[in-house]
Amino acid sequence: QWHGMARDLLVGEPAFAEAWDALEPLIEHEASFSLRASVLADEPVTGLDKVQIVLFAVQVGLAAVLRAHGARPDAVLGHSMGEVAAAVVAGGLDLETAVRVIVSRSRLLFEMEQLGGGAMGLVGLSAAELAELATRWPSVTSAVHAAPAQTTVAGDREEVGELVAHAESLGRLARLLDVRGAGHTAAVDPRSEERRVGKECRSRWSPY
């Protein structure tokens, strides 16, 4: 994401603007901030409690643009927070329910991020290569297998930093992500009760 993302779509794509017209009051009710005002502000959107909600809205808006231009997908896949937007596109969640899900999810991750201590990084290493390095950085786990030789890792901040530096020394893709938590790992387990409630909501509404 980048500062000002979606501004041109709001002006140049009526389908995108219409999708945001529907999302705006729902997000303001559940999250107490204005979607449009956040994107049009001079300062960038920050904090997982807002960033992920705005990205969800962008995804839903982009899907509306694709439909307006005649795209009719046979299948929809979503990863992580993208699962919520994918469920909307697939017809598994209505907008009101989806907004409640993404707002709750974002708040939980924001709270986890505030606890600190964790980090995430993107490295040009395969799953097999990371398995060989597991004993050197035991807290670090694979959070996302993005490609055969590209993995998002997460764990203790110091260990993630060392692994990213190691990947860089090999001439591979290597960078720390701008997050202060270890998403997609056991670090989210303290929120087990909230996760259970979320799963119940997902099982009720999602076709997957």
Short mmCIF file of C-alpha atoms in Angstrom, two decimals:
data_model
loop_
_atom_site.label_atom_id
_atom_site.label_comp_id
_atom_site.label_asym_id
_atom_site.label_seq_id
_atom_site.Cartn_x
_atom_site.Cartn_y
_atom_site.Cartn_z
CA GLN A 1 0.00 0.00 0.00
CA TRP A 2 1.04 3.60 -0.38
CA HIS A 3 -0.14 7.02 0.74
CA GLY A 4 -2.97 8.24 -1.46
CA MET A 5 -3.83 4.82 -2.85
CA ALA A 6 -7.38 4.66 -4.27
CA ARG A 7 -7.72 8.42 -4.79
CA ASP A 8 -7.67 8.11 -8.58
CA LEU A 9 -10.11 5.20 -8.46
CA LEU A 10 -12.56 7.26 -6.44
CA VAL A 11 -12.51 9.94 -9.14
CA GLY A 12 -12.17 7.85 -12.28
CA GLU A 13 -14.10 4.63 -11.59
CA PRO A 14 -17.80 5.04 -10.74
CA ALA A 15 -18.09 1.40 -9.68
CA PHE A 16 -15.29 1.88 -7.16
CA ALA A 17 -16.89 5.03 -5.76
CA GLU A 18 -20.26 3.27 -5.51
CA ALA A 19 -18.70 0.39 -3.58
CA TRP A 20 -17.16 2.87 -1.16
CA ASP A 21 -20.49 4.68 -0.82
CA ALA A 22 -21.87 1.42 0.56
CA LEU A 23 -18.85 0.75 2.79
CA GLU A 24 -18.44 4.25 4.24
CA PRO A 25 -21.35 4.24 6.76
CA LEU A 26 -20.68 0.63 7.79
CA ILE A 27 -17.00 1.28 8.53
CA GLU A 28 -17.77 4.55 10.30
CA HIS A 29 -20.29 2.75 12.51
CA GLU A 30 -18.03 -0.20 13.37
CA ALA A 31 -14.60 1.47 13.41
CA SER A 32 -15.44 5.13 14.12
CA PHE A 33 -13.45 6.63 11.26
CA SER A 34 -14.21 7.85 7.77
CA LEU A 35 -12.90 5.71 4.93
CA ARG A 36 -12.76 8.54 2.41
CA ALA A 37 -11.35 11.08 4.85
CA SER A 38 -8.55 8.69 5.77
CA VAL A 39 -7.52 8.16 2.16
CA LEU A 40 -7.82 11.84 1.23
CA ALA A 41 -5.94 13.09 4.31
CA ASP A 42 -2.51 14.69 4.07
CA GLU A 43 -1.08 12.07 6.44
CA PRO A 44 -0.83 8.37 5.50
CA VAL A 45 -3.12 5.83 7.11
CA THR A 46 -1.28 4.07 9.95
CA GLY A 47 -2.00 1.34 12.47
CA LEU A 48 -3.32 -2.14 11.69
CA ASP A 49 -6.67 -1.16 13.18
CA LYS A 50 -7.13 1.20 10.21
CA VAL A 51 -4.73 0.00 7.51
CA GLN A 52 -6.30 -3.43 7.10
CA ILE A 53 -9.81 -1.98 7.00
CA VAL A 54 -8.83 0.45 4.24
CA LEU A 55 -7.09 -2.31 2.28
CA PHE A 56 -10.21 -4.48 2.60
CA ALA A 57 -12.25 -1.59 1.18
CA VAL A 58 -9.80 -1.17 -1.70
CA GLN A 59 -10.08 -4.88 -2.51
CA VAL A 60 -13.88 -4.79 -2.49
CA GLY A 61 -13.80 -1.66 -4.65
CA LEU A 62 -11.38 -3.22 -7.14
CA ALA A 63 -13.63 -6.26 -7.43
CA ALA A 64 -16.52 -3.94 -8.25
CA VAL A 65 -14.42 -2.28 -10.97
CA LEU A 66 -13.59 -5.66 -12.49
CA ARG A 67 -17.25 -6.63 -12.52
CA ALA A 68 -18.15 -3.30 -14.14
CA HIS A 69 -15.67 -4.07 -16.91
CA GLY A 70 -17.16 -7.50 -17.52
CA ALA A 71 -14.92 -9.76 -15.45
CA ARG A 72 -16.74 -12.78 -14.05
CA PRO A 73 -14.36 -15.02 -12.06
CA ASP A 74 -14.95 -18.75 -11.75
CA ALA A 75 -13.15 -18.80 -8.40
CA VAL A 76 -11.92 -16.31 -5.82
CA LEU A 77 -8.94 -16.80 -3.51
CA GLY A 78 -8.02 -14.63 -0.56
CA HIS A 79 -5.02 -14.70 1.73
CA SER A 80 -5.05 -13.50 5.33
CA MET A 81 -7.13 -10.31 5.54
CA GLY A 82 -7.90 -10.83 1.84
CA GLU A 83 -10.08 -13.79 2.82
CA VAL A 84 -12.73 -11.36 4.03
CA ALA A 85 -12.88 -9.47 0.73
CA ALA A 86 -12.81 -12.77 -1.17
CA ALA A 87 -15.80 -13.99 0.85
CA VAL A 88 -17.70 -10.83 -0.15
CA VAL A 89 -16.87 -11.31 -3.83
CA ALA A 90 -17.84 -14.99 -3.67
CA GLY A 91 -21.15 -14.18 -2.01
CA GLY A 92 -20.30 -15.83 1.30
CA LEU A 93 -20.48 -12.61 3.34
CA ASP A 94 -22.71 -9.57 2.95
CA LEU A 95 -20.98 -6.21 3.34
CA GLU A 96 -22.32 -5.52 6.82
CA THR A 97 -21.06 -8.84 8.19
CA ALA A 98 -17.75 -8.54 6.34
CA VAL A 99 -17.09 -5.11 7.84
CA ARG A 100 -17.72 -6.46 11.34
CA VAL A 101 -15.28 -9.31 10.66
CA ILE A 102 -12.49 -7.14 9.26
CA VAL A 103 -12.88 -4.50 11.98
CA SER A 104 -12.72 -7.14 14.74
CA ARG A 105 -9.74 -8.83 13.10
CA SER A 106 -7.90 -5.55 12.68
CA ARG A 107 -8.45 -4.55 16.29
CA LEU A 108 -7.14 -7.87 17.59
CA LEU A 109 -4.01 -7.64 15.45
CA PHE A 110 -3.50 -4.03 16.46
CA GLU A 111 -3.64 -5.04 20.12
CA MET A 112 -1.15 -7.83 19.46
CA GLU A 113 1.12 -5.39 17.64
CA GLN A 114 1.09 -3.07 20.65
CA LEU A 115 2.52 -5.85 22.81
CA GLY A 116 5.66 -5.66 20.66
CA GLY A 117 8.50 -8.14 20.51
CA GLY A 118 7.58 -9.68 17.19
CA ALA A 119 8.44 -8.93 13.60
CA MET A 120 7.90 -10.14 10.05
CA GLY A 121 10.26 -10.19 7.09
CA LEU A 122 10.24 -11.15 3.43
CA VAL A 123 13.13 -13.35 2.29
CA GLY A 124 14.09 -15.01 -0.98
CA LEU A 125 14.39 -18.44 0.60
CA SER A 126 12.48 -21.64 -0.04
CA ALA A 127 10.69 -23.67 2.61
CA ALA A 128 13.45 -26.27 2.44
CA GLU A 129 16.17 -23.65 2.94
CA LEU A 130 14.34 -22.20 5.92
CA ALA A 131 13.96 -25.66 7.45
CA GLU A 132 17.74 -26.04 7.35
CA LEU A 133 18.11 -22.75 9.23
CA ALA A 134 15.51 -23.53 11.90
CA THR A 135 18.02 -24.41 14.60
CA ARG A 136 19.84 -21.09 14.18
CA TRP A 137 16.70 -19.00 14.63
CA PRO A 138 14.23 -21.24 16.48
CA SER A 139 11.57 -18.59 17.07
CA VAL A 140 11.24 -17.81 13.35
CA THR A 141 8.55 -19.64 11.40
CA SER A 142 7.21 -19.46 7.87
CA ALA A 143 4.16 -17.21 7.91
CA VAL A 144 3.47 -17.09 4.17
CA HIS A 145 4.75 -19.24 1.31
CA ALA A 146 4.40 -16.54 -1.32
CA ALA A 147 6.35 -18.36 -4.08
CA PRO A 148 8.65 -21.40 -4.39
CA ALA A 149 11.64 -19.29 -3.35
CA GLN A 150 9.95 -16.43 -1.49
CA THR A 151 8.71 -16.65 2.07
CA THR A 152 7.37 -14.27 4.66
CA VAL A 153 8.82 -15.18 8.03
CA ALA A 154 7.74 -14.13 11.51
CA GLY A 155 8.95 -14.47 15.07
CA ASP A 156 11.14 -12.72 17.62
CA ARG A 157 12.20 -9.31 16.30
CA GLU A 158 15.93 -9.86 16.82
CA GLU A 159 15.92 -13.30 15.22
CA VAL A 160 13.85 -12.16 12.24
CA GLY A 161 16.31 -9.30 11.73
CA GLU A 162 19.24 -11.71 11.79
CA LEU A 163 17.58 -14.03 9.28
CA VAL A 164 16.78 -11.13 6.95
CA ALA A 165 20.43 -10.03 7.18
CA HIS A 166 21.52 -13.59 6.38
CA ALA A 167 19.32 -13.70 3.29
CA GLU A 168 20.73 -10.35 2.19
CA SER A 169 24.27 -11.69 2.60
CA LEU A 170 23.36 -14.44 0.14
CA GLY A 171 22.24 -11.88 -2.41
CA ARG A 172 18.60 -12.83 -1.97
CA LEU A 173 15.51 -10.71 -1.56
CA ALA A 174 15.51 -9.53 2.06
CA ARG A 175 13.57 -6.88 3.92
CA LEU A 176 11.81 -6.33 7.21
CA LEU A 177 8.10 -5.58 6.98
CA ASP A 178 6.64 -2.51 8.64
CA VAL A 179 4.80 -4.42 11.37
CA ARG A 180 5.46 -4.89 15.08
CA GLY A 181 4.00 -8.33 15.55
CA ALA A 182 4.42 -11.91 14.39
CA GLY A 183 1.25 -12.55 12.44
CA HIS A 184 0.32 -16.05 11.21
CA THR A 185 2.26 -17.63 14.09
CA ALA A 186 1.64 -18.94 17.59
CA ALA A 187 2.11 -15.35 18.80
CA VAL A 188 -1.60 -14.81 18.21
CA ASP A 189 -2.55 -17.66 20.56
CA PRO A 190 -3.12 -15.37 23.57
CA ARG A 191 -6.14 -14.15 21.63
CA SER A 192 -7.52 -17.69 21.45
CA GLU A 193 -10.97 -16.79 22.71
CA GLU A 194 -11.33 -13.96 20.20
CA ARG A 195 -10.10 -16.30 17.46
CA ARG A 196 -12.70 -18.90 18.49
CA VAL A 197 -15.48 -16.33 18.16
CA GLY A 198 -14.10 -15.28 14.77
CA LYS A 199 -14.03 -18.87 13.57
CA GLU A 200 -17.63 -19.38 14.64
CA CYS A 201 -18.63 -16.30 12.69
CA ARG A 202 -16.64 -17.47 9.65
CA SER A 203 -18.10 -20.99 9.76
CA ARG A 204 -21.58 -19.51 9.88
CA TRP A 205 -21.14 -17.13 6.97
CA SER A 206 -18.36 -18.42 4.72
CA PRO A 207 -18.90 -21.06 2.02
CA TYR A 208 -15.38 -22.44 2.56
#
